Every structure is written in C-alpha cells, then in structure tokens.
Short mmCIF file of C-alpha atoms and ligand atoms in Angstrom, two decimals:
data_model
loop_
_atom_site.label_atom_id
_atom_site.label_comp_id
_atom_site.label_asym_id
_atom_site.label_seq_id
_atom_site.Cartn_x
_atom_site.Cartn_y
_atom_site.Cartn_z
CA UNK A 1 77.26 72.64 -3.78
CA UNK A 2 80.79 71.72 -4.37
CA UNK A 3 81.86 72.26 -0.88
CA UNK A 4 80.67 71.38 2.49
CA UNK A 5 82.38 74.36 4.11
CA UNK A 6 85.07 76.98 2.74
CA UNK A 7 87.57 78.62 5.31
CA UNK A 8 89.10 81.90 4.59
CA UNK A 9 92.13 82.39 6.31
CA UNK A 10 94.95 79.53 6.65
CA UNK A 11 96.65 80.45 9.50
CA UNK A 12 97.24 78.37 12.53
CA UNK A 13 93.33 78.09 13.17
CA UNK A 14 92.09 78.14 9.79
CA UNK A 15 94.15 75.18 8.36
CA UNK A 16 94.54 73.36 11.83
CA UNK A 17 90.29 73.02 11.45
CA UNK A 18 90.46 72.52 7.71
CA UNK A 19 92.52 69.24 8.22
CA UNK A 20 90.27 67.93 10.84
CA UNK A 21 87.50 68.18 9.23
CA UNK A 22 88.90 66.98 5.91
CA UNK A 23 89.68 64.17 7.95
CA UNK A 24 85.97 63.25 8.80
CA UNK A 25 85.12 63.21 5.18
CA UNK A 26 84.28 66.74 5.09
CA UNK A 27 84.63 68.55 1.77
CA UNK A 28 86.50 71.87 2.29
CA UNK A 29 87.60 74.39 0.64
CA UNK A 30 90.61 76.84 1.88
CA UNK A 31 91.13 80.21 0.78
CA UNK A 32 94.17 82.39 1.34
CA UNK A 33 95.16 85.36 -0.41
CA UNK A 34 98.58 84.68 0.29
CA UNK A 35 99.73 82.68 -3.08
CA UNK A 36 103.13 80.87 -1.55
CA UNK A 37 101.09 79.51 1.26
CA UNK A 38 98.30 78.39 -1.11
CA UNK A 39 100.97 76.43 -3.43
CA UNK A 40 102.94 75.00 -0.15
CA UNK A 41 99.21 73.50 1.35
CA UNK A 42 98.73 72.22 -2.24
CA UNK A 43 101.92 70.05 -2.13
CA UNK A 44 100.96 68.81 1.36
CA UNK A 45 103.81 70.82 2.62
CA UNK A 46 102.22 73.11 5.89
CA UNK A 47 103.93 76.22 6.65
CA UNK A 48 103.14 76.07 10.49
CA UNK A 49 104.93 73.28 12.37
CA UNK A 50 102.47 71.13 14.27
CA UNK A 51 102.12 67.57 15.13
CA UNK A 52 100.37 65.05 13.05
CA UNK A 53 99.51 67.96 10.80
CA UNK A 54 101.77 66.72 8.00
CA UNK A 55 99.90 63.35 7.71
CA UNK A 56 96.42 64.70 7.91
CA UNK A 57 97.13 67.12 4.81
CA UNK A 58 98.63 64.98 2.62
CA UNK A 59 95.81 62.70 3.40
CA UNK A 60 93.40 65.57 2.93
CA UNK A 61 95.01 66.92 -0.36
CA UNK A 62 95.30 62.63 -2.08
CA UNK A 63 91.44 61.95 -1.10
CA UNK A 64 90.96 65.36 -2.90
CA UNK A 65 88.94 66.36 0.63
CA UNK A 66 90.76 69.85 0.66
CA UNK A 67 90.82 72.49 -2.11
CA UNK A 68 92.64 75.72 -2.19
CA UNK A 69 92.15 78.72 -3.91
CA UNK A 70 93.25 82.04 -3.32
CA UNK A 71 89.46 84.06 -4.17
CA UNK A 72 87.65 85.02 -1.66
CA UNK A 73 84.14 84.94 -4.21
CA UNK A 74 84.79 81.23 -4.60
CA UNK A 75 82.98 80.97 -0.82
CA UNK A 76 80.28 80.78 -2.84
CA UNK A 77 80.83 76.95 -3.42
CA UNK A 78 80.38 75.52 -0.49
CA UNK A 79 77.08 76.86 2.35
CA UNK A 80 78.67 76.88 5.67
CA UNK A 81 81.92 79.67 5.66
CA UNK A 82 84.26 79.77 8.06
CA UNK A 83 85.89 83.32 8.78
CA UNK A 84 89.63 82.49 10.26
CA UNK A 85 91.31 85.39 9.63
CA UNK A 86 93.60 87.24 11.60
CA UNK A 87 92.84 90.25 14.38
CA UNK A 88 95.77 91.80 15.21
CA UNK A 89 96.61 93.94 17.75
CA UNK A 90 96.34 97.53 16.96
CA UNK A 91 98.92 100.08 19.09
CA UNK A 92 96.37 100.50 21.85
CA UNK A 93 95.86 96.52 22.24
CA UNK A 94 92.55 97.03 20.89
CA UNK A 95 92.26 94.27 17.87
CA UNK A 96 91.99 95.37 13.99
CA UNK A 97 89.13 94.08 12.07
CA UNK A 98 90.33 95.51 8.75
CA UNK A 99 90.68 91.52 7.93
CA UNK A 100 87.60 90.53 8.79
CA UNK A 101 85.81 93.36 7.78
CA UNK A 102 87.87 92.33 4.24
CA UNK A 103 86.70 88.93 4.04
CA UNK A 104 83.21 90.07 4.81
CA UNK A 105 82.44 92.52 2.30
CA UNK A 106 84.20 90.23 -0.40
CA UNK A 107 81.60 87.45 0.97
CA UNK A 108 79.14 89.59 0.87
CA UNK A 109 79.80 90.34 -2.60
CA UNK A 110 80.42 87.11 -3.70
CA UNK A 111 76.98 85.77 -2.64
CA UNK A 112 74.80 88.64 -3.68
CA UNK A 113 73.52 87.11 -6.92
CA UNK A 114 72.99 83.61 -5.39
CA UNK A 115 69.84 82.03 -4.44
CA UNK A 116 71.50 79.69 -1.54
CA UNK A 117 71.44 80.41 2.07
CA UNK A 118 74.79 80.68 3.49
CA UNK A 119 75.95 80.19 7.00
CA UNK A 120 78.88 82.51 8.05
CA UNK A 121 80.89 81.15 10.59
CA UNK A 122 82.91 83.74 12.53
CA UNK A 123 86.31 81.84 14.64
CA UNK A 124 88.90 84.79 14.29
CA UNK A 125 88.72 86.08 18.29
CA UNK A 126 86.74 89.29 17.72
CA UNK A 127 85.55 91.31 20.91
CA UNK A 128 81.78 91.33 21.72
CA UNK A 129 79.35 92.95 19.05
CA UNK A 130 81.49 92.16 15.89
CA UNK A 131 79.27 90.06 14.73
CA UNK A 132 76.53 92.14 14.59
CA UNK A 133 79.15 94.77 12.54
CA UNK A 134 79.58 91.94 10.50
CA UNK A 135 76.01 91.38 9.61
CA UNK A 136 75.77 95.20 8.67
CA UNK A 137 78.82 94.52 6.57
CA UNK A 138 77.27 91.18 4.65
CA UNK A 139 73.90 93.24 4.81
CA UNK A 140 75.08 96.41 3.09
CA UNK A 141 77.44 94.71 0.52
CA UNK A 142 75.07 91.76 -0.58
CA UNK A 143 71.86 93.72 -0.19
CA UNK A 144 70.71 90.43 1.62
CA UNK A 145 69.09 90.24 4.86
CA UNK A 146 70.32 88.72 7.95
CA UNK A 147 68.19 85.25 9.22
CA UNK A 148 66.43 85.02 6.00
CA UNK A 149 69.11 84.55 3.02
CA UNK A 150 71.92 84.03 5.04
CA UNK A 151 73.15 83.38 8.90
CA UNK A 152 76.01 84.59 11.03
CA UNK A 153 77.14 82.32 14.19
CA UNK A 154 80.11 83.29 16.55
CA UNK A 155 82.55 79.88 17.18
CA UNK A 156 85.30 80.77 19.13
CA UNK A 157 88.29 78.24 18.76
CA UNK A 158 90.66 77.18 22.01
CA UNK A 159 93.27 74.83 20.43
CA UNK A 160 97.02 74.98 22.12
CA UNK A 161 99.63 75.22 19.04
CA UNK A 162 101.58 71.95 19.91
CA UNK A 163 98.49 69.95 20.01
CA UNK A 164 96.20 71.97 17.85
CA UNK A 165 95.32 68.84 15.97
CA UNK A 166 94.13 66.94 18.67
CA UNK A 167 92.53 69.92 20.39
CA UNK A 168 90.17 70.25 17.35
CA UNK A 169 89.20 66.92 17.25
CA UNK A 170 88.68 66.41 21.23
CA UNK A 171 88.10 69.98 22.17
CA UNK A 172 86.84 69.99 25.88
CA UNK A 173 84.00 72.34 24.65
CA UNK A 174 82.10 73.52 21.56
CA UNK A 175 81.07 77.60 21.96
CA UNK A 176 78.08 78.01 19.44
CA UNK A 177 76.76 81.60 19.77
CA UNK A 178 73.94 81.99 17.38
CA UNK A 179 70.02 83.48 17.57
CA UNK A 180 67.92 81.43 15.11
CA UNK A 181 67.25 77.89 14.80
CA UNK A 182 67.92 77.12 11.39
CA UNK A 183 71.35 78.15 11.94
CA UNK A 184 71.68 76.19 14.79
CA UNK A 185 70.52 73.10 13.21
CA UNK A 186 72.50 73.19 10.04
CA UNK A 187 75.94 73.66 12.38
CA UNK A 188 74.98 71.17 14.33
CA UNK A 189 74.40 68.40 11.65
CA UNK A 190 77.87 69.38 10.33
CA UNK A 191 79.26 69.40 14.08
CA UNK A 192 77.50 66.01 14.64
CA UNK A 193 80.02 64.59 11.89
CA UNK A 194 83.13 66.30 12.83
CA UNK A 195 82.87 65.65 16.76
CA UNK A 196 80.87 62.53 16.99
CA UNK A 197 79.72 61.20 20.11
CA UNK A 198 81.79 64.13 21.81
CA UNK A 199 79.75 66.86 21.35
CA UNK A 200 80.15 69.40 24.28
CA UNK A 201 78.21 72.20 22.60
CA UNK A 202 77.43 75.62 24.61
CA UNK A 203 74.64 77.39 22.86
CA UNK A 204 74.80 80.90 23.69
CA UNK A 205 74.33 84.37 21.63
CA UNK A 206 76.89 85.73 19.40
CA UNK A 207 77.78 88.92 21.78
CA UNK A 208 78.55 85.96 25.00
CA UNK A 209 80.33 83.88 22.73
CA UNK A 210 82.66 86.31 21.86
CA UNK A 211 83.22 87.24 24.90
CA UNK A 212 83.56 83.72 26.38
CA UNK A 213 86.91 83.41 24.75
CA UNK A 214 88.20 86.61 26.06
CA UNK A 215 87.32 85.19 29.16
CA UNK A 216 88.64 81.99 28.98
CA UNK A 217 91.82 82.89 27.83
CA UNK A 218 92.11 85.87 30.35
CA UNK A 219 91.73 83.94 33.44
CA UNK A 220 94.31 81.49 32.13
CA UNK A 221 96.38 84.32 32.20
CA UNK A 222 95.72 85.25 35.38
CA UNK A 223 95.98 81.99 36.84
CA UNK A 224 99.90 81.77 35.15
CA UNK A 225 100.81 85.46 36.00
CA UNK A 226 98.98 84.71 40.16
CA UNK A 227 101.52 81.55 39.93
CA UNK A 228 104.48 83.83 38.78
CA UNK A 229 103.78 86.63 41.86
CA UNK A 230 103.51 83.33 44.33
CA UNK A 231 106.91 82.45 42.71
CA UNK A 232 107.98 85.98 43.71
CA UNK A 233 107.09 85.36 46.98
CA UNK A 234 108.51 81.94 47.53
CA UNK A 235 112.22 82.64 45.83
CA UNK A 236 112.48 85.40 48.74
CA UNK A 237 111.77 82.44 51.40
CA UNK A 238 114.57 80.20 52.09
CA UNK A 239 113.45 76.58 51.69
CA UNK A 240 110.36 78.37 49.60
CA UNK A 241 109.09 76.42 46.74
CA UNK A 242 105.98 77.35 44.47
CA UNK A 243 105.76 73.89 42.67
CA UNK A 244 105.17 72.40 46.27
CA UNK A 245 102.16 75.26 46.66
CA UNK A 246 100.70 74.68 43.36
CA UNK A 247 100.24 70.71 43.96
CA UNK A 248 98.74 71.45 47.15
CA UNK A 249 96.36 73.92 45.45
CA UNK A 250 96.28 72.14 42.93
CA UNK A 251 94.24 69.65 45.00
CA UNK A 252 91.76 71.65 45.38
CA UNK A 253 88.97 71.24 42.74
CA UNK A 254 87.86 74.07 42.73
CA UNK A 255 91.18 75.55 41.50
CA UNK A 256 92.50 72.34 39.91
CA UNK A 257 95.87 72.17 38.79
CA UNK A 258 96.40 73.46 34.92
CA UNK A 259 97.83 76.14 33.99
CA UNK A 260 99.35 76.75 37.60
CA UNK A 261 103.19 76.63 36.26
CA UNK A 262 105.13 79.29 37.52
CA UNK A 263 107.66 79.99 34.64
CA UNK A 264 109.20 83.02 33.02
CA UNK A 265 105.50 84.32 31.61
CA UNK A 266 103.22 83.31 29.00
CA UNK A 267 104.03 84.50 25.48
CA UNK A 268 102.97 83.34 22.17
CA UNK A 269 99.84 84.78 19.68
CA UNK A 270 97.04 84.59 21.80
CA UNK A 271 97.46 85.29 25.70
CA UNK A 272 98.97 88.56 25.06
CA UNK A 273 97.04 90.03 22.40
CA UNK A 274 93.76 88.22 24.04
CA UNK A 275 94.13 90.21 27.19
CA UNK A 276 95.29 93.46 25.91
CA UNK A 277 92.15 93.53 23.86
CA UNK A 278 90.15 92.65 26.72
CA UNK A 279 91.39 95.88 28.66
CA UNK A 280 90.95 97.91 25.84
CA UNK A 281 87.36 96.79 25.34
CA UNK A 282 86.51 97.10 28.95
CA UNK A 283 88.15 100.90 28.54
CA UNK A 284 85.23 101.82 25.77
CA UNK A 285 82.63 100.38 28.19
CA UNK A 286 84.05 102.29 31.10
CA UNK A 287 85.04 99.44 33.19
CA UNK A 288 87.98 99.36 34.95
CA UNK A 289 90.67 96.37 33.92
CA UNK A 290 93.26 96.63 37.29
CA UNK A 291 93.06 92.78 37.60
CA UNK A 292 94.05 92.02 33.96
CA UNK A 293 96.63 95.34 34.00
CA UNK A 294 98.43 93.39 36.98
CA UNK A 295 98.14 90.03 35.07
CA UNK A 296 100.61 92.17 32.64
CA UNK A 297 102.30 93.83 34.38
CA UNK A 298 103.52 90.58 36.27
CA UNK A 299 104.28 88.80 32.98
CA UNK A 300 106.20 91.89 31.81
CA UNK A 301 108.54 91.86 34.53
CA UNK A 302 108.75 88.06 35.23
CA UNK A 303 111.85 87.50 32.96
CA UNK A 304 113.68 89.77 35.42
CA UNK A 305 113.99 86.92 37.98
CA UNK A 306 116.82 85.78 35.75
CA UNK A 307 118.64 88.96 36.01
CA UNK A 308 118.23 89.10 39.53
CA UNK A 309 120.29 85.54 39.97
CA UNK A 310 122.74 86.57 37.25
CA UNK A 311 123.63 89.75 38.93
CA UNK A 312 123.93 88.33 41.84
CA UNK A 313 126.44 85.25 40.47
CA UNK A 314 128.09 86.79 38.31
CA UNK A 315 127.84 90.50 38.60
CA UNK A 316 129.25 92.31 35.61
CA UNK A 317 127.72 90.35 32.26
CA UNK A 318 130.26 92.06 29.82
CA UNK A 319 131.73 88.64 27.83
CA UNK A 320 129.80 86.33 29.86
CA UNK A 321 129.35 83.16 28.09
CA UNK A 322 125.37 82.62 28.74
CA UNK A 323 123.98 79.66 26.82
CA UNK A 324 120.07 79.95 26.30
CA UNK A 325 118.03 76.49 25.78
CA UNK A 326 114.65 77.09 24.49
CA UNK A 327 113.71 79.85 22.01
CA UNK A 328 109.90 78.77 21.06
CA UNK A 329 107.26 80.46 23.20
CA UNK A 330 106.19 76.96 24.58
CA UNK A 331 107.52 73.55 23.12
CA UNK A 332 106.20 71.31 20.55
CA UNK A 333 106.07 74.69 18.44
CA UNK A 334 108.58 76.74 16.22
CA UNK A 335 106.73 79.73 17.35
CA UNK A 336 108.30 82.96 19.01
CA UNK A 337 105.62 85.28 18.93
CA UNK A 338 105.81 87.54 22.19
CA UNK A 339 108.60 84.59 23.40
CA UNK A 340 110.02 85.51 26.58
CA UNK A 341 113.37 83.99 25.13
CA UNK A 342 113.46 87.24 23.40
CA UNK A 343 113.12 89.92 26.15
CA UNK A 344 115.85 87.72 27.99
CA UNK A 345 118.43 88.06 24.58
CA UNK A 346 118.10 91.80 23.91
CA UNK A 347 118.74 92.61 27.82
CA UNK A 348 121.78 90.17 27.68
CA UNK A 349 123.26 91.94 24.19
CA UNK A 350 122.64 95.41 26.07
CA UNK A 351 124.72 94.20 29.10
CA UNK A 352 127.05 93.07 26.31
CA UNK A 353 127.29 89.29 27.40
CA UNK A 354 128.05 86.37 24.79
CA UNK A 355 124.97 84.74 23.82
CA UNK A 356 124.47 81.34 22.40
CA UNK A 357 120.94 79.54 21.79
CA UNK A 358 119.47 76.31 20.88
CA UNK A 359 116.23 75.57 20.41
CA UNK A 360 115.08 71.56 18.21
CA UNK A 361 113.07 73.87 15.76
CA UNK A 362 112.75 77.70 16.21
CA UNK A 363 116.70 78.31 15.77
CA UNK A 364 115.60 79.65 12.45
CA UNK A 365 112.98 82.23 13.11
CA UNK A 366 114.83 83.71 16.11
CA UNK A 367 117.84 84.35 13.12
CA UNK A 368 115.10 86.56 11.56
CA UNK A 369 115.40 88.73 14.62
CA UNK A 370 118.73 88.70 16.23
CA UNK A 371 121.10 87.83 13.45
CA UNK A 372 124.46 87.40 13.42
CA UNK A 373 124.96 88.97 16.97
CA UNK A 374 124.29 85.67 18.74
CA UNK A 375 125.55 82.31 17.76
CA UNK A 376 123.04 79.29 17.29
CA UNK A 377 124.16 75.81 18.39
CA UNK A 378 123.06 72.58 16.77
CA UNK A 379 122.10 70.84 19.76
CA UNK A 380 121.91 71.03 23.74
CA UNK A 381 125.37 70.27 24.63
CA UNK A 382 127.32 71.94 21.75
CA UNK A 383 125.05 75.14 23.01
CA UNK A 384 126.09 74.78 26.94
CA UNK A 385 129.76 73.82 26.20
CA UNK A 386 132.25 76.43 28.23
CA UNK A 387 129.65 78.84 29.21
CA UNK A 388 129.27 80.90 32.35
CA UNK A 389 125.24 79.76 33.03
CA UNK A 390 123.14 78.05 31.20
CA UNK A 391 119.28 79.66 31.27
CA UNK A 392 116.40 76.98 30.24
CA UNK A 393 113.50 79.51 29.11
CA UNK A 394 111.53 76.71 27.26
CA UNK A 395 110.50 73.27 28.33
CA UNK A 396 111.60 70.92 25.63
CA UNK A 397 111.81 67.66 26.68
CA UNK A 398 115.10 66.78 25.31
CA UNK A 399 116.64 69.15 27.62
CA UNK A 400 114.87 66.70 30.62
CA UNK A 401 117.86 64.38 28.83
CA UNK A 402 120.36 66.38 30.19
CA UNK A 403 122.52 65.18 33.46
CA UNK A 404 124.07 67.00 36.25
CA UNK A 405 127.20 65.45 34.94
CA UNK A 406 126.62 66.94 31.51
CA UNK A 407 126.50 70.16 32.51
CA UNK A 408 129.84 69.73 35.18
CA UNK A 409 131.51 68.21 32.27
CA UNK A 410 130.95 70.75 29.21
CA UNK A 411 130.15 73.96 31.07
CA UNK A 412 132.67 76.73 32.27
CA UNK A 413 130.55 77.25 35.48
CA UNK A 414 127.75 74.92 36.19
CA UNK A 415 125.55 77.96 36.73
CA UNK A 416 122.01 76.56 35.85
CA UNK A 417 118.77 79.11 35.86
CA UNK A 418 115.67 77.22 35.58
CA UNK A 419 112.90 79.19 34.12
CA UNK A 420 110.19 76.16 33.47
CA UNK A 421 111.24 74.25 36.43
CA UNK A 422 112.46 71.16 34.37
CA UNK A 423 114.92 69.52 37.09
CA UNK A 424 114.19 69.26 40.61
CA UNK A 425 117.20 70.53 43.28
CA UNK A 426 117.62 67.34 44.72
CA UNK A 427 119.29 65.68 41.45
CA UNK A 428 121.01 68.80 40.95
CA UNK A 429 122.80 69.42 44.22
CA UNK A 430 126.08 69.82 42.82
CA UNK A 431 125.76 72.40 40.97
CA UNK A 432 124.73 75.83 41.24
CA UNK A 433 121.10 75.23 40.69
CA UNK A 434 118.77 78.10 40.63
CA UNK A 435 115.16 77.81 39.81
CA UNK A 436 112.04 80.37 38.91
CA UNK A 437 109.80 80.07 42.27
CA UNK A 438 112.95 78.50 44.40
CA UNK A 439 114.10 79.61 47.52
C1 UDX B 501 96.33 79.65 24.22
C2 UDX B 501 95.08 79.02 24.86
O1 UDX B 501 95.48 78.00 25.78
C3 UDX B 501 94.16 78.46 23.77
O2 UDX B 501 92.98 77.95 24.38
C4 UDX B 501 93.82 79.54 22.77
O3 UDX B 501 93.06 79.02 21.70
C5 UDX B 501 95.10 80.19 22.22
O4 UDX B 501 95.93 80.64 23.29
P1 UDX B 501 98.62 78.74 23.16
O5 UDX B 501 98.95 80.18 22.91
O6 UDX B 501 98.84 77.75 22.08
O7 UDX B 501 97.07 78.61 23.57
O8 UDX B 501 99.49 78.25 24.40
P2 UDX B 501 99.27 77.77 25.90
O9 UDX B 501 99.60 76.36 26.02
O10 UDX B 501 97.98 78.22 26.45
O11 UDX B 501 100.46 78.57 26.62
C6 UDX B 501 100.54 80.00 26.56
C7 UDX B 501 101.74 80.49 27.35
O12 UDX B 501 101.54 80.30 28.74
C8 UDX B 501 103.06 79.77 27.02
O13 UDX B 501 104.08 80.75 26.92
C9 UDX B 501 103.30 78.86 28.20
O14 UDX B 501 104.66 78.64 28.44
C10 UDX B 501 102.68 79.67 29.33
N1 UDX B 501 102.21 78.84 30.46
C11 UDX B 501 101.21 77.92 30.28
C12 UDX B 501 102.79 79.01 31.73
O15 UDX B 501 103.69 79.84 31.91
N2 UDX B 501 102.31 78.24 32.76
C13 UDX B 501 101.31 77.34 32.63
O16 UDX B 501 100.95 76.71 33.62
C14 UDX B 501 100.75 77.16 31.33
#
C-alpha cells in the first residue's frame, strides 16, 4: 500500500487530522473534489485559518507525508479511509447525507475489484444508524460484505476551530464505535502512533458513538444557552452579576467551570447545526426535544440584550454611529458561520444606524455578506473613533488592549456594550459600561 490512510473531505476536520497525523510520520493521502483547494494544500497554502496549521503542512507536503488528489477511487491506495465530509443541515435541521452517501458509493466502487481489506472510517457527525446505511451503501456498490472484506468504525471528532491542531493531537478523549475485533485492532495500532502514551479511547458501537457527539456537543449548548437565561436573570437585578455565579458554580465539580460564559450565544458550524439535528432525530423517534428547543430558543434571542441597552441609551438608532469589534463566531478563527455579529448588523441596518466593524481576520468574509452598506476599519481604534457605542460581540484579545482612556478619547459617547464580558466594571467606571449578565 502506498498510503497509511486516505481522507476524503478537506474541510476543517478532514485536513486539521490529515496534518496531525502527517506529523507522526503517517503517510496520508487527501482527497477533495474541489480542484482550487487541492492546488492551494499542494503549495502548503491552507484555505482555513488555524494556528500552527501553516507549519505542519508545509512540513507535511516537503517530507512528502501528505498527497492530494482530487479521485475519490484513489482510496484504494492506502487501507484505513477516513470519511470527513460535510453533513449539512437540510431545511428541517435534519442533516444531508447526499455527501457521504457520495463518497461511499464511489468507495465502494473503487474497492470492488481489490483483494485488500479496507477499514472505513466514518468522522463527518452523522446521527445514529448511518453507519449501518453506509455499510448497505459499500455493500450494494462493491458487492463486498461487511466484517469480512472490509470494516466500517464510527470516530466522532471534537476539535475547537482556534485550536483544532492541538485538539487533535491532545484530544481529551478518543470515541471508537466499532463491532469486530479486527477492526478494532488495526485502528488501534494506527491510534497507538498518532496519540502515543495519551490514548483515552472509548470503545463503544457505531449507533452510541454517533450519538455520543450529538450529545456532547448538545449539552455544551445547553450549558452556554442555561448561562445566557442566568444572565437574563442577573442584568434585571441591580448589583446582579452572572460571572460572579458561574465561578461559584463553577466550583462545583460536578458542574465545573467550561463552557459556563454567558455571552451573546454560541454560533459557528457545529453547535447549531449539531443540535438542530438532534431535535430532528429525536422527532422521527417520537421523543420530545423541549430542553434542546429552549437551548435555541435562548440563543436565538440572546443578541437582543444589546438592543435592549441601546434602546434604552440612545433611543432612536437612525444615523447612530455604532462601532462593532469582533465579527468571527469565536476568536482565533476567521469563521462567521451562524456568527451572532451578524444577527446584531442586519437589525442595526434595519433601524438604519451607521455601522462600522473590525475584526484581526474575518473583515473579509463578513464583506461577502454585507457589502458596501457597512464600513470596515483597519484596526480597533480607527473602528471606535467618533461613534455613539461601541458593541464587543467577539473576544479577541487585542481588544483586552484597549483602555478606558481610549475609548473617552476617540469615541463620540463612551457607550460600551460588552457581549463576552472582556472588561470588568470596576476599571471601567467612567464610562457608560454595560455588560451581557450585568446588573
Ligand atoms: C464545537 C465543539 O466545542 C467541538 O467539540 C466540536 O467538535 C465542534 O463544535 P467550535 O464550534 O469550534 O467547537 O467552538 P466552541 O469553542 O465550542 O464555541 C462554540 C460557540 O459557543 C462560540 O460561538 C463561543 O463563543 C460560544 N461559547 C463557548 C459561549 O458563548 N460560552 C462559552 O462558555 C463557550
């Protein structure tokens, strides 16, 4: 075999795990049928921004550790395959396999005349019993059988964009969802090289595996959109302050204190679509979703917190100057998938305010959606200067830079909404200080 694994699908999973693995002297092969991203990996140049991901590809494509191609059949060159394809959401926030289902019957096609046993890996988040469509799918298409010419195993993946490389290579847990042994024992001798001495693997079957990451990434949810009604609760209090509950729960083990940040809602590719899917699952089996309907509903309306202290400061927002730092869905990333930056700019242009953004790297792909009718500054200060309020939606920690003085100095008003609770009231009693979870 050419190849000690193949991956089909470079996205944000795919290539994040290609790297890594390239890394510990694994030889891999990535396929994509998208040709521009295919020639942009090849010149060690990754479309998705990430930390440290730069290094590891050019080191991956120089020790020739990381092919490309853009066929599906050439799979066929390496025995363990790695399916990290998308699964979007479809209307209903059920997810669409037609990817998946895609890649599968090419794979399937592609090994039918070949002796080898092949290990399919499946890592695109896919909702409990896909893989067993998927082995009909490779069964049909190959005329192979399942277990005895080739083996399907469910791997969920949990990296955070923003530290996706060092989530893959440290990952807190390894889900392995698989029924036969030899399966097992061929990922794990390839696992046993990638993750060392860290090896947290949960065995499990394919059907709990799957449904482990809906799980895991539901109750995240919850615990952010439980921190965000709290908030609610503590704004309408006067000397109220959810970051003063959360270290006290915090405390508690039980609870612990990750992923308790009040904010302005989760966004990005996963939360979102991860839970929507979930309810929509649960709807086929005839279970009830209320809890995970509320953990929406909450994050759907959380961004309104900002409108309530706007219309309350400044009434009218017709040629308001509002200044907007953060546009990314969390920081460290360019990414503004489901970013609650953006339900914050289209209510603003409806009330007809003046809106002017700066984020360190996703200025660019919020042009894509609102144009020309906001302005995009080139850094924090030049984006504040002589407006009405200034809203932080997104964490960065160059904003942390900024001083109370700064903002009395370039702003019209210093008006300041909070949204990821980056200052604390005490440095900022000068000013107009409002904060998400403050009474
Ligand atoms: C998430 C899961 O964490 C990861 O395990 C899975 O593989 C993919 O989905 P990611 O989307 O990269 O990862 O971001 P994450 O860091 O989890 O943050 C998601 C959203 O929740 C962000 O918008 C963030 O701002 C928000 N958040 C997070 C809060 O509002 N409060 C918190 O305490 C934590």
């Amino acid at each position: 075999m050419e190849y000690d694994v193949a991956f089909v699908g470079l996205g944000y999973v795919g290539l994040s795990t290609a790297v890594c693995f390239a890394d510990r002297g694994i030889n891999v092969l990535g396929v994509d049928i998208d040709s521009k991203k295919i020639n942009r990996i090849k010149n060690a140049d990754s479309p998705i921004h990430e930390r440290y991901m730069n290094e590891l590809l050019e080191k991956a494509i120089k020790k020739n550790r990381l092919s490309l191609s853009r066929k599906v059949a050439d799979v066929t060159k390496a025995k363990i395959i790695f399916l990290t394809v998308g699964t979007p959401s479809r209307k209903n926030g059920s997810i669409d396999l037609k990817y998946i289902e895609q890649a599968s019957k090419d794979i399937a096609i592609a090994i039918k005349d070949i002796e080898e046993y092949f290990v399919i890996v499946i890592k695109s988040t896919v909702v409990p019993g896909t893989a067993l469509k998927i082995i009909d799918n490779l069964e049909k298409h190959s005329r192979k059988k399942n277990s005895i010419h080739f083996g399907v195993i469910v791997n969920p993946e949990f990296l955070q964009e923003g530290s996706a490389i060092n989530d893959t290579l440290r990952p807190d847990k390894i889900v392995v969802g698989v029924n036969s042994e030899k399966d097992k024992k061929i990922i794990y001798k390839l696992f046993k090289k990638i993750y060392r001495k860290n090896l947290p693997i949960v065995y499990t079957t394919p059907s709990n595996a799957e449904l482990i990451k809906y799980a895991n990434n539901s109750l995240l949810a919850t615990k952010i959109s439980f921190m965000n009604y709290i908030s609610r609760i503590a704004e309408r209090i006067p000397d109220g302050d959810v970051n003063e509950i959360k270290y006290a729960i915090g405390m508690d083990k039980r609870i612990s204190e990750s992923f308790l940040n009040a904010g302005l809602g989760f966004g990005g590719s996963c939360f979102p679509k991860d839970v929507k899917a979930l309810i929509a699952f649960s709807k086929e089996l005839g279970v009830n979703s209320e809890i995970l309907q509320s953990v929406l509903a909450i994050n759907d309306t959380q961004f309104m917190s900002v409108f309530n202290i706007l219309n309350k400061e400044l009434g009218q927002l017709e040629r308001k100057r509002i200044s907007i730092l953060g546009l990314a869905f969390k920081p460290e990333t360019d990414d503004i998938r489901d970013a609650t930056s953006i339900k914050i700019i289209k209510r603003l242009l409806d009330k007809k305010a003046k809106v002017r953004v700066y984020d360190p790297i996703a200025n660019n792909n919020m042009k894509r959606i609102f144009g020309s009718s906001i302005t995009y500054a080139k850094d924090s200060e030049s984006c504040i200067r002589n407006s009405d309020c200034c809203i932080i939606v997104t964490e960065w920690k160059e904003f942390k830079m900024l001083k109370p003085k700064d903002f009395i100095r370039l702003m019209k008003r210093p008006l300041i909404i909070d949204g990821r609770r980056i200052f604390s009231k005490k440095q900022f009693n000068k000013l107009e200080y409002h904060a998400i979870g403050l009474g």
